[in-house]
XYZ file of C-alpha atoms in Angstrom:
239
model
C 121.181 112.049 158.501
C 122.890 108.613 157.602
C 125.211 107.798 154.924
C 123.255 106.692 151.502
C 122.847 103.384 149.926
C 124.535 102.785 146.645
C 121.735 101.811 143.467
C 122.445 100.017 140.507
C 120.538 102.089 137.313
C 120.075 99.447 134.357
C 120.802 101.121 130.620
C 117.455 101.740 128.955
C 115.643 100.171 126.512
C 117.533 103.301 123.253
C 121.165 102.694 125.366
C 121.310 98.847 125.725
C 126.200 99.408 125.262
C 125.947 101.834 127.697
C 127.458 100.052 130.999
C 125.045 100.623 134.487
C 125.989 104.171 136.114
C 126.286 103.752 139.483
C 124.391 106.464 141.834
C 123.433 106.990 146.009
C 120.103 107.501 147.175
C 118.993 108.165 150.739
C 118.043 105.644 153.445
C 114.643 107.928 154.107
C 113.537 107.677 150.663
C 114.894 104.220 149.916
C 111.986 103.225 146.999
C 109.549 101.119 146.745
C 111.298 97.607 146.069
C 110.452 93.802 145.155
C 113.213 90.845 147.630
C 115.779 88.734 145.279
C 113.509 86.301 143.714
C 110.727 87.429 143.908
C 108.334 86.238 140.813
C 107.236 88.195 138.532
C 105.292 86.755 136.045
C 105.746 87.879 131.985
C 105.401 86.449 128.593
C 107.468 83.824 129.650
C 106.081 82.998 132.724
C 107.685 83.796 136.273
C 110.896 84.990 136.168
C 113.053 86.395 139.202
C 113.272 89.888 139.607
C 116.718 89.938 139.912
C 116.903 87.668 136.124
C 115.011 90.446 134.291
C 116.529 92.728 131.045
C 115.138 95.625 130.325
C 113.038 95.421 127.401
C 111.601 92.147 129.220
C 107.116 91.982 128.926
C 106.122 91.808 132.572
C 101.925 91.114 132.904
C 99.531 93.059 133.415
C 96.514 94.047 135.250
C 94.940 96.560 133.247
C 97.275 97.007 129.994
C 98.233 92.723 129.535
C 102.152 92.806 128.419
C 103.995 96.292 129.770
C 107.677 96.587 128.148
C 110.198 97.250 131.142
C 111.612 100.590 130.469
C 114.300 100.687 133.777
C 115.592 98.319 136.306
C 117.395 99.616 140.200
C 118.852 97.566 142.903
C 120.556 98.257 146.630
C 121.504 95.608 148.725
C 121.885 96.255 152.289
C 123.730 94.468 155.046
C 122.910 93.017 159.002
C 124.787 96.729 160.161
C 122.820 98.693 157.824
C 119.595 97.315 158.866
C 119.982 97.339 162.786
C 120.736 101.002 162.278
C 117.924 102.140 160.293
C 114.773 99.922 161.828
C 112.595 100.881 158.653
C 114.244 99.274 156.479
C 113.313 96.387 156.911
C 111.962 93.948 154.814
C 108.013 92.884 155.605
C 107.104 89.277 155.248
C 103.554 88.755 153.719
C 103.167 84.767 154.142
C 101.557 82.771 151.976
C 97.507 82.926 152.204
C 97.816 86.281 154.859
C 96.004 88.489 152.181
C 93.604 85.236 151.399
C 93.783 81.335 149.492
C 96.410 81.763 147.955
C 97.532 85.047 148.504
C 100.347 85.280 148.276
C 100.519 81.623 146.798
C 104.631 82.210 148.079
C 106.127 84.493 150.593
C 106.695 87.544 149.764
C 109.379 89.629 150.993
C 109.146 93.270 150.395
C 110.262 96.979 150.799
C 108.122 98.743 153.985
C 106.850 100.979 151.372
C 106.162 98.588 148.772
C 102.163 98.698 148.036
C 100.109 95.704 147.904
C 96.993 95.555 145.984
C 93.734 95.622 148.677
C 90.449 94.902 147.335
C 87.995 94.616 149.590
C 84.288 95.249 150.872
C 85.922 96.749 154.580
C 87.601 99.468 151.408
C 84.699 100.053 149.543
C 83.518 101.204 153.027
C 85.891 103.436 153.728
C 86.800 104.820 150.982
C 84.384 104.202 148.217
C 86.608 101.431 146.562
C 86.918 98.178 146.391
C 90.854 98.497 145.387
C 93.372 100.359 146.837
C 97.761 99.823 147.055
C 98.600 100.061 150.553
C 102.358 99.861 151.900
C 102.996 96.780 153.759
C 104.983 98.595 156.226
C 100.379 99.246 157.421
C 99.487 96.088 156.589
C 101.228 95.062 160.252
C 98.191 93.953 162.315
C 97.134 91.147 159.726
C 98.172 87.597 160.533
C 100.819 86.566 159.072
C 102.412 90.050 157.860
C 105.669 90.883 159.816
C 109.177 93.076 159.646
C 112.308 91.052 158.938
C 114.339 92.582 161.055
C 117.107 89.629 162.341
C 118.489 89.796 157.977
C 121.669 89.081 157.781
C 120.740 90.962 154.108
C 118.838 91.553 151.368
C 118.677 93.586 147.472
C 116.343 95.192 146.692
C 115.294 96.009 143.819
C 112.103 97.697 140.986
C 111.964 98.308 137.834
C 109.834 100.885 135.968
C 107.079 100.774 132.543
C 105.548 102.400 130.593
C 103.521 104.467 133.687
C 101.772 102.832 136.980
C 101.142 99.891 136.051
C 99.905 96.725 138.893
C 101.351 93.597 138.166
C 101.470 89.898 139.211
C 104.625 88.689 142.339
C 104.396 85.931 144.093
C 101.114 85.699 142.840
C 99.557 88.588 144.320
C 98.843 92.358 142.947
C 101.189 94.510 143.789
C 102.789 97.698 142.015
C 105.578 98.504 140.561
C 107.560 101.676 140.065
C 105.242 105.023 140.595
C 106.590 108.642 139.400
C 104.911 110.532 141.893
C 107.217 113.060 144.209
C 108.578 111.262 146.304
C 109.750 109.019 143.964
C 111.490 110.794 141.750
C 112.897 112.802 145.011
C 114.877 109.312 146.030
C 116.741 109.018 142.837
C 120.002 110.210 142.701
C 120.451 112.848 139.694
C 122.678 110.722 137.275
C 119.576 107.916 137.595
C 116.662 110.488 137.367
C 118.539 112.104 133.671
C 118.142 108.303 132.654
C 115.004 108.206 133.235
C 114.730 111.392 132.244
C 116.109 110.230 128.428
C 113.303 107.208 128.758
C 109.884 109.818 129.903
C 110.590 113.805 129.196
C 107.204 114.266 129.669
C 107.912 114.185 133.565
C 109.073 117.648 133.304
C 106.462 118.792 131.565
C 105.583 121.416 133.876
C 102.027 120.208 133.549
C 102.988 116.798 134.299
C 100.734 114.696 136.873
C 101.645 111.406 137.261
C 98.472 108.641 137.720
C 98.739 106.022 140.361
C 97.071 103.217 138.921
C 95.270 102.577 141.775
C 93.579 104.949 145.178
C 97.435 105.090 146.945
C 96.198 105.141 150.884
C 98.326 105.677 153.711
C 99.117 106.669 157.286
C 96.484 105.901 159.984
C 93.882 105.567 157.352
C 95.535 101.878 155.992
C 96.331 101.052 159.251
C 92.346 100.743 160.088
C 91.550 99.351 157.176
C 94.199 96.685 158.339
C 93.052 96.404 161.268
C 89.201 95.989 160.386
C 90.542 93.480 157.478
C 92.010 91.626 160.826
C 89.512 91.748 163.227
C 86.845 91.292 160.991
C 89.132 87.853 159.362
C 87.951 89.400 156.121
C 90.763 88.507 152.926
C 91.718 92.149 152.181
C 93.440 90.688 148.426
C 91.945 88.620 146.008
C 92.820 86.668 143.230
C 93.551 87.903 140.153
C 91.512 86.606 136.234
C 93.772 87.704 133.441
Protein backbone atom coordinates (compact mmCIF):
# COMPACT_ATOMS: atom_id res chain seq x y z
CA UNK A 1 0.00 0.00 0.00
CA UNK A 2 1.41 3.45 -0.87
CA UNK A 3 1.73 6.15 1.80
CA UNK A 4 -1.28 8.25 2.77
CA UNK A 5 -2.32 11.55 1.25
CA UNK A 6 -2.86 14.51 3.62
CA UNK A 7 -6.43 15.82 3.67
CA UNK A 8 -7.32 19.20 5.17
CA UNK A 9 -10.71 19.34 6.86
CA UNK A 10 -12.18 22.82 7.30
CA UNK A 11 -14.23 23.53 10.42
CA UNK A 12 -18.01 23.07 10.36
CA UNK A 13 -20.46 25.88 11.03
CA UNK A 14 -20.64 25.07 14.74
CA UNK A 15 -16.90 25.38 15.27
CA UNK A 16 -15.77 28.24 13.07
CA UNK A 17 -13.07 29.28 15.54
CA UNK A 18 -11.36 25.90 15.53
CA UNK A 19 -8.26 25.52 13.33
CA UNK A 20 -8.32 23.18 10.33
CA UNK A 21 -7.52 19.56 11.10
CA UNK A 22 -4.95 17.68 8.98
CA UNK A 23 -5.74 13.98 8.59
CA UNK A 24 -4.63 11.18 6.26
CA UNK A 25 -6.65 9.31 3.65
CA UNK A 26 -5.58 6.08 1.89
CA UNK A 27 -4.80 6.45 -1.82
CA UNK A 28 -7.04 3.60 -2.87
CA UNK A 29 -10.06 5.23 -1.21
CA UNK A 30 -9.66 8.72 -2.67
CA UNK A 31 -12.94 10.56 -2.20
CA UNK A 32 -14.63 11.93 -5.30
CA UNK A 33 -13.38 15.47 -5.87
CA UNK A 34 -13.24 18.53 -8.11
CA UNK A 35 -9.90 19.96 -9.27
CA UNK A 36 -8.87 23.48 -8.33
CA UNK A 37 -10.58 26.11 -10.46
CA UNK A 38 -13.82 24.21 -11.06
CA UNK A 39 -16.69 26.70 -11.05
CA UNK A 40 -19.53 25.73 -8.70
CA UNK A 41 -22.90 27.46 -9.04
CA UNK A 42 -23.87 29.27 -5.82
CA UNK A 43 -26.31 31.95 -4.72
CA UNK A 44 -23.55 34.40 -5.67
CA UNK A 45 -23.06 32.91 -9.12
CA UNK A 46 -20.18 30.65 -10.22
CA UNK A 47 -17.42 30.40 -7.58
CA UNK A 48 -14.13 28.45 -7.91
CA UNK A 49 -14.38 25.38 -5.70
CA UNK A 50 -11.13 26.38 -3.96
CA UNK A 51 -12.74 29.69 -2.90
CA UNK A 52 -15.83 28.13 -1.32
CA UNK A 53 -16.26 28.41 2.45
CA UNK A 54 -18.26 26.50 5.02
CA UNK A 55 -21.63 28.25 5.19
CA UNK A 56 -21.73 29.17 1.48
CA UNK A 57 -24.88 28.14 -0.36
CA UNK A 58 -24.56 25.93 -3.43
CA UNK A 59 -27.21 25.57 -6.12
CA UNK A 60 -28.67 22.06 -6.33
CA UNK A 61 -30.87 20.54 -9.02
CA UNK A 62 -33.48 19.18 -6.61
CA UNK A 63 -33.46 21.44 -3.55
CA UNK A 64 -32.54 24.97 -4.61
CA UNK A 65 -29.65 26.38 -2.53
CA UNK A 66 -28.04 24.23 0.15
CA UNK A 67 -25.43 25.19 2.74
CA UNK A 68 -21.93 23.73 2.76
CA UNK A 69 -21.18 22.00 6.09
CA UNK A 70 -17.73 20.55 5.41
CA UNK A 71 -14.90 21.07 2.92
CA UNK A 72 -11.91 18.83 2.24
CA UNK A 73 -8.88 19.23 -0.01
CA UNK A 74 -5.68 17.39 -0.89
CA UNK A 75 -2.74 17.97 -3.20
CA UNK A 76 -0.99 15.20 -5.12
CA UNK A 77 2.42 15.91 -6.65
CA UNK A 78 3.89 14.51 -9.86
CA UNK A 79 5.76 11.70 -8.10
CA UNK A 80 2.58 10.56 -6.38
CA UNK A 81 0.61 10.60 -9.62
CA UNK A 82 3.33 8.69 -11.47
CA UNK A 83 3.39 6.01 -8.76
CA UNK A 84 -0.39 5.83 -8.66
CA UNK A 85 -1.81 6.54 -12.13
CA UNK A 86 -5.26 5.53 -10.91
CA UNK A 87 -5.30 8.86 -9.05
CA UNK A 88 -4.75 10.97 -12.17
CA UNK A 89 -7.67 13.29 -12.88
CA UNK A 90 -10.15 12.86 -15.68
CA UNK A 91 -10.68 15.79 -18.05
CA UNK A 92 -14.08 16.26 -19.63
CA UNK A 93 -13.55 18.70 -22.48
CA UNK A 94 -16.05 21.43 -23.31
CA UNK A 95 -19.06 19.98 -25.20
CA UNK A 96 -17.97 16.35 -24.62
CA UNK A 97 -21.22 15.45 -22.83
CA UNK A 98 -23.46 17.48 -25.13
CA UNK A 99 -23.74 21.03 -26.53
CA UNK A 100 -22.29 23.39 -23.93
CA UNK A 101 -21.72 20.54 -21.47
CA UNK A 102 -19.42 21.33 -19.90
CA UNK A 103 -19.16 24.95 -20.95
CA UNK A 104 -15.41 24.83 -20.20
CA UNK A 105 -13.19 21.83 -19.53
CA UNK A 106 -14.12 20.05 -16.30
CA UNK A 107 -11.41 18.21 -14.34
CA UNK A 108 -12.42 15.77 -11.60
CA UNK A 109 -11.03 12.79 -9.72
CA UNK A 110 -11.62 9.42 -11.41
CA UNK A 111 -14.37 8.37 -8.97
CA UNK A 112 -16.35 11.59 -9.27
CA UNK A 113 -19.81 10.87 -10.62
CA UNK A 114 -21.43 12.80 -13.45
CA UNK A 115 -25.20 12.93 -13.97
CA UNK A 116 -25.89 11.09 -17.22
CA UNK A 117 -29.25 11.86 -18.80
CA UNK A 118 -30.11 9.83 -21.89
CA UNK A 119 -32.59 7.50 -23.52
CA UNK A 120 -29.86 4.87 -23.63
CA UNK A 121 -29.78 5.01 -19.85
CA UNK A 122 -33.54 4.59 -19.73
CA UNK A 123 -33.36 1.52 -21.94
CA UNK A 124 -30.52 0.00 -19.93
CA UNK A 125 -31.57 0.83 -16.38
CA UNK A 126 -35.21 1.88 -16.49
CA UNK A 127 -34.40 5.47 -15.56
CA UNK A 128 -33.20 8.33 -17.72
CA UNK A 129 -30.90 9.83 -15.08
CA UNK A 130 -28.02 7.93 -13.46
CA UNK A 131 -24.74 8.87 -11.80
CA UNK A 132 -21.59 7.47 -13.42
CA UNK A 133 -17.96 7.86 -12.33
CA UNK A 134 -15.84 9.92 -14.73
CA UNK A 135 -13.36 7.05 -15.13
CA UNK A 136 -16.12 4.95 -16.74
CA UNK A 137 -16.79 7.57 -19.44
CA UNK A 138 -13.40 7.36 -21.16
CA UNK A 139 -14.91 5.76 -24.27
CA UNK A 140 -16.55 9.09 -25.05
CA UNK A 141 -14.70 11.44 -27.40
CA UNK A 142 -13.33 14.41 -25.46
CA UNK A 143 -12.97 12.59 -22.14
CA UNK A 144 -9.48 11.49 -21.16
CA UNK A 145 -7.10 10.95 -18.25
CA UNK A 146 -4.48 13.63 -17.53
CA UNK A 147 -1.20 11.82 -16.93
CA UNK A 148 1.40 14.58 -17.33
CA UNK A 149 0.66 17.01 -14.50
CA UNK A 150 3.11 18.53 -12.04
CA UNK A 151 0.41 18.32 -9.38
CA UNK A 152 -3.33 18.36 -8.82
CA UNK A 153 -5.35 19.61 -5.87
CA UNK A 154 -8.68 17.92 -5.27
CA UNK A 155 -11.60 19.53 -3.41
CA UNK A 156 -14.98 18.32 -2.18
CA UNK A 157 -17.78 19.53 0.03
CA UNK A 158 -20.55 18.03 2.11
CA UNK A 159 -24.11 19.35 1.99
CA UNK A 160 -27.17 18.34 4.03
CA UNK A 161 -27.50 15.23 1.86
CA UNK A 162 -26.22 13.80 -1.40
CA UNK A 163 -27.15 16.44 -3.97
CA UNK A 164 -26.76 17.17 -7.66
CA UNK A 165 -24.77 20.39 -8.09
CA UNK A 166 -23.59 22.31 -11.15
CA UNK A 167 -19.86 22.39 -11.99
CA UNK A 168 -18.67 24.16 -15.16
CA UNK A 169 -22.25 23.90 -16.35
CA UNK A 170 -22.51 20.14 -15.78
CA UNK A 171 -24.75 18.36 -13.27
CA UNK A 172 -22.57 16.31 -10.94
CA UNK A 173 -22.55 15.14 -7.33
CA UNK A 174 -21.73 16.52 -3.92
CA UNK A 175 -20.07 14.21 -1.39
CA UNK A 176 -22.02 10.98 -0.84
CA UNK A 177 -21.96 9.69 2.74
CA UNK A 178 -22.19 6.04 1.77
CA UNK A 179 -20.01 3.48 3.59
CA UNK A 180 -17.15 3.58 1.08
CA UNK A 181 -16.90 7.38 1.29
CA UNK A 182 -16.76 7.31 5.09
CA UNK A 183 -14.16 4.52 5.03
CA UNK A 184 -11.95 6.83 3.00
CA UNK A 185 -11.75 9.34 5.84
CA UNK A 186 -9.48 9.13 8.87
CA UNK A 187 -11.24 8.76 12.27
CA UNK A 188 -10.58 12.44 13.03
CA UNK A 189 -12.38 13.42 9.85
CA UNK A 190 -15.23 11.01 10.55
CA UNK A 191 -15.66 12.59 13.99
CA UNK A 192 -15.81 16.00 12.32
CA UNK A 193 -18.55 14.84 9.97
CA UNK A 194 -20.47 13.01 12.71
CA UNK A 195 -20.50 16.17 14.80
CA UNK A 196 -22.48 17.73 11.96
CA UNK A 197 -24.64 14.71 11.10
CA UNK A 198 -24.95 12.47 14.21
CA UNK A 199 -27.67 10.45 12.49
CA UNK A 200 -24.94 8.74 10.46
CA UNK A 201 -24.12 6.69 13.57
CA UNK A 202 -27.61 5.20 13.70
CA UNK A 203 -27.54 1.51 12.79
CA UNK A 204 -30.65 2.01 10.69
CA UNK A 205 -29.19 4.90 8.69
CA UNK A 206 -28.97 4.30 4.95
CA UNK A 207 -27.33 6.89 2.71
CA UNK A 208 -29.72 7.81 -0.08
CA UNK A 209 -28.05 8.73 -3.38
CA UNK A 210 -29.47 11.64 -5.34
CA UNK A 211 -29.82 9.35 -8.36
CA UNK A 212 -29.20 5.70 -9.13
CA UNK A 213 -25.48 4.89 -8.98
CA UNK A 214 -24.23 2.87 -11.95
CA UNK A 215 -20.73 1.45 -11.94
CA UNK A 216 -18.35 -1.05 -13.47
CA UNK A 217 -19.09 -2.74 -16.76
CA UNK A 218 -22.64 -1.38 -16.90
CA UNK A 219 -21.36 2.20 -16.76
CA UNK A 220 -18.68 1.50 -19.37
CA UNK A 221 -21.25 -0.12 -21.62
CA UNK A 222 -23.48 2.95 -21.32
CA UNK A 223 -20.58 5.19 -22.32
CA UNK A 224 -19.61 2.94 -25.22
CA UNK A 225 -23.15 2.81 -26.58
CA UNK A 226 -23.45 6.59 -26.34
CA UNK A 227 -20.15 7.00 -28.18
CA UNK A 228 -21.05 4.56 -30.96
CA UNK A 229 -24.49 6.12 -31.45
CA UNK A 230 -23.14 9.66 -31.05
CA UNK A 231 -25.74 10.47 -28.44
CA UNK A 232 -25.16 13.17 -25.80
CA UNK A 233 -24.69 11.95 -22.24
CA UNK A 234 -26.16 14.99 -20.53
CA UNK A 235 -28.66 17.80 -20.94
CA UNK A 236 -28.58 21.35 -19.64
CA UNK A 237 -30.39 21.71 -16.32
CA UNK A 238 -33.18 24.30 -16.22
CA UNK A 239 -33.10 25.66 -12.67
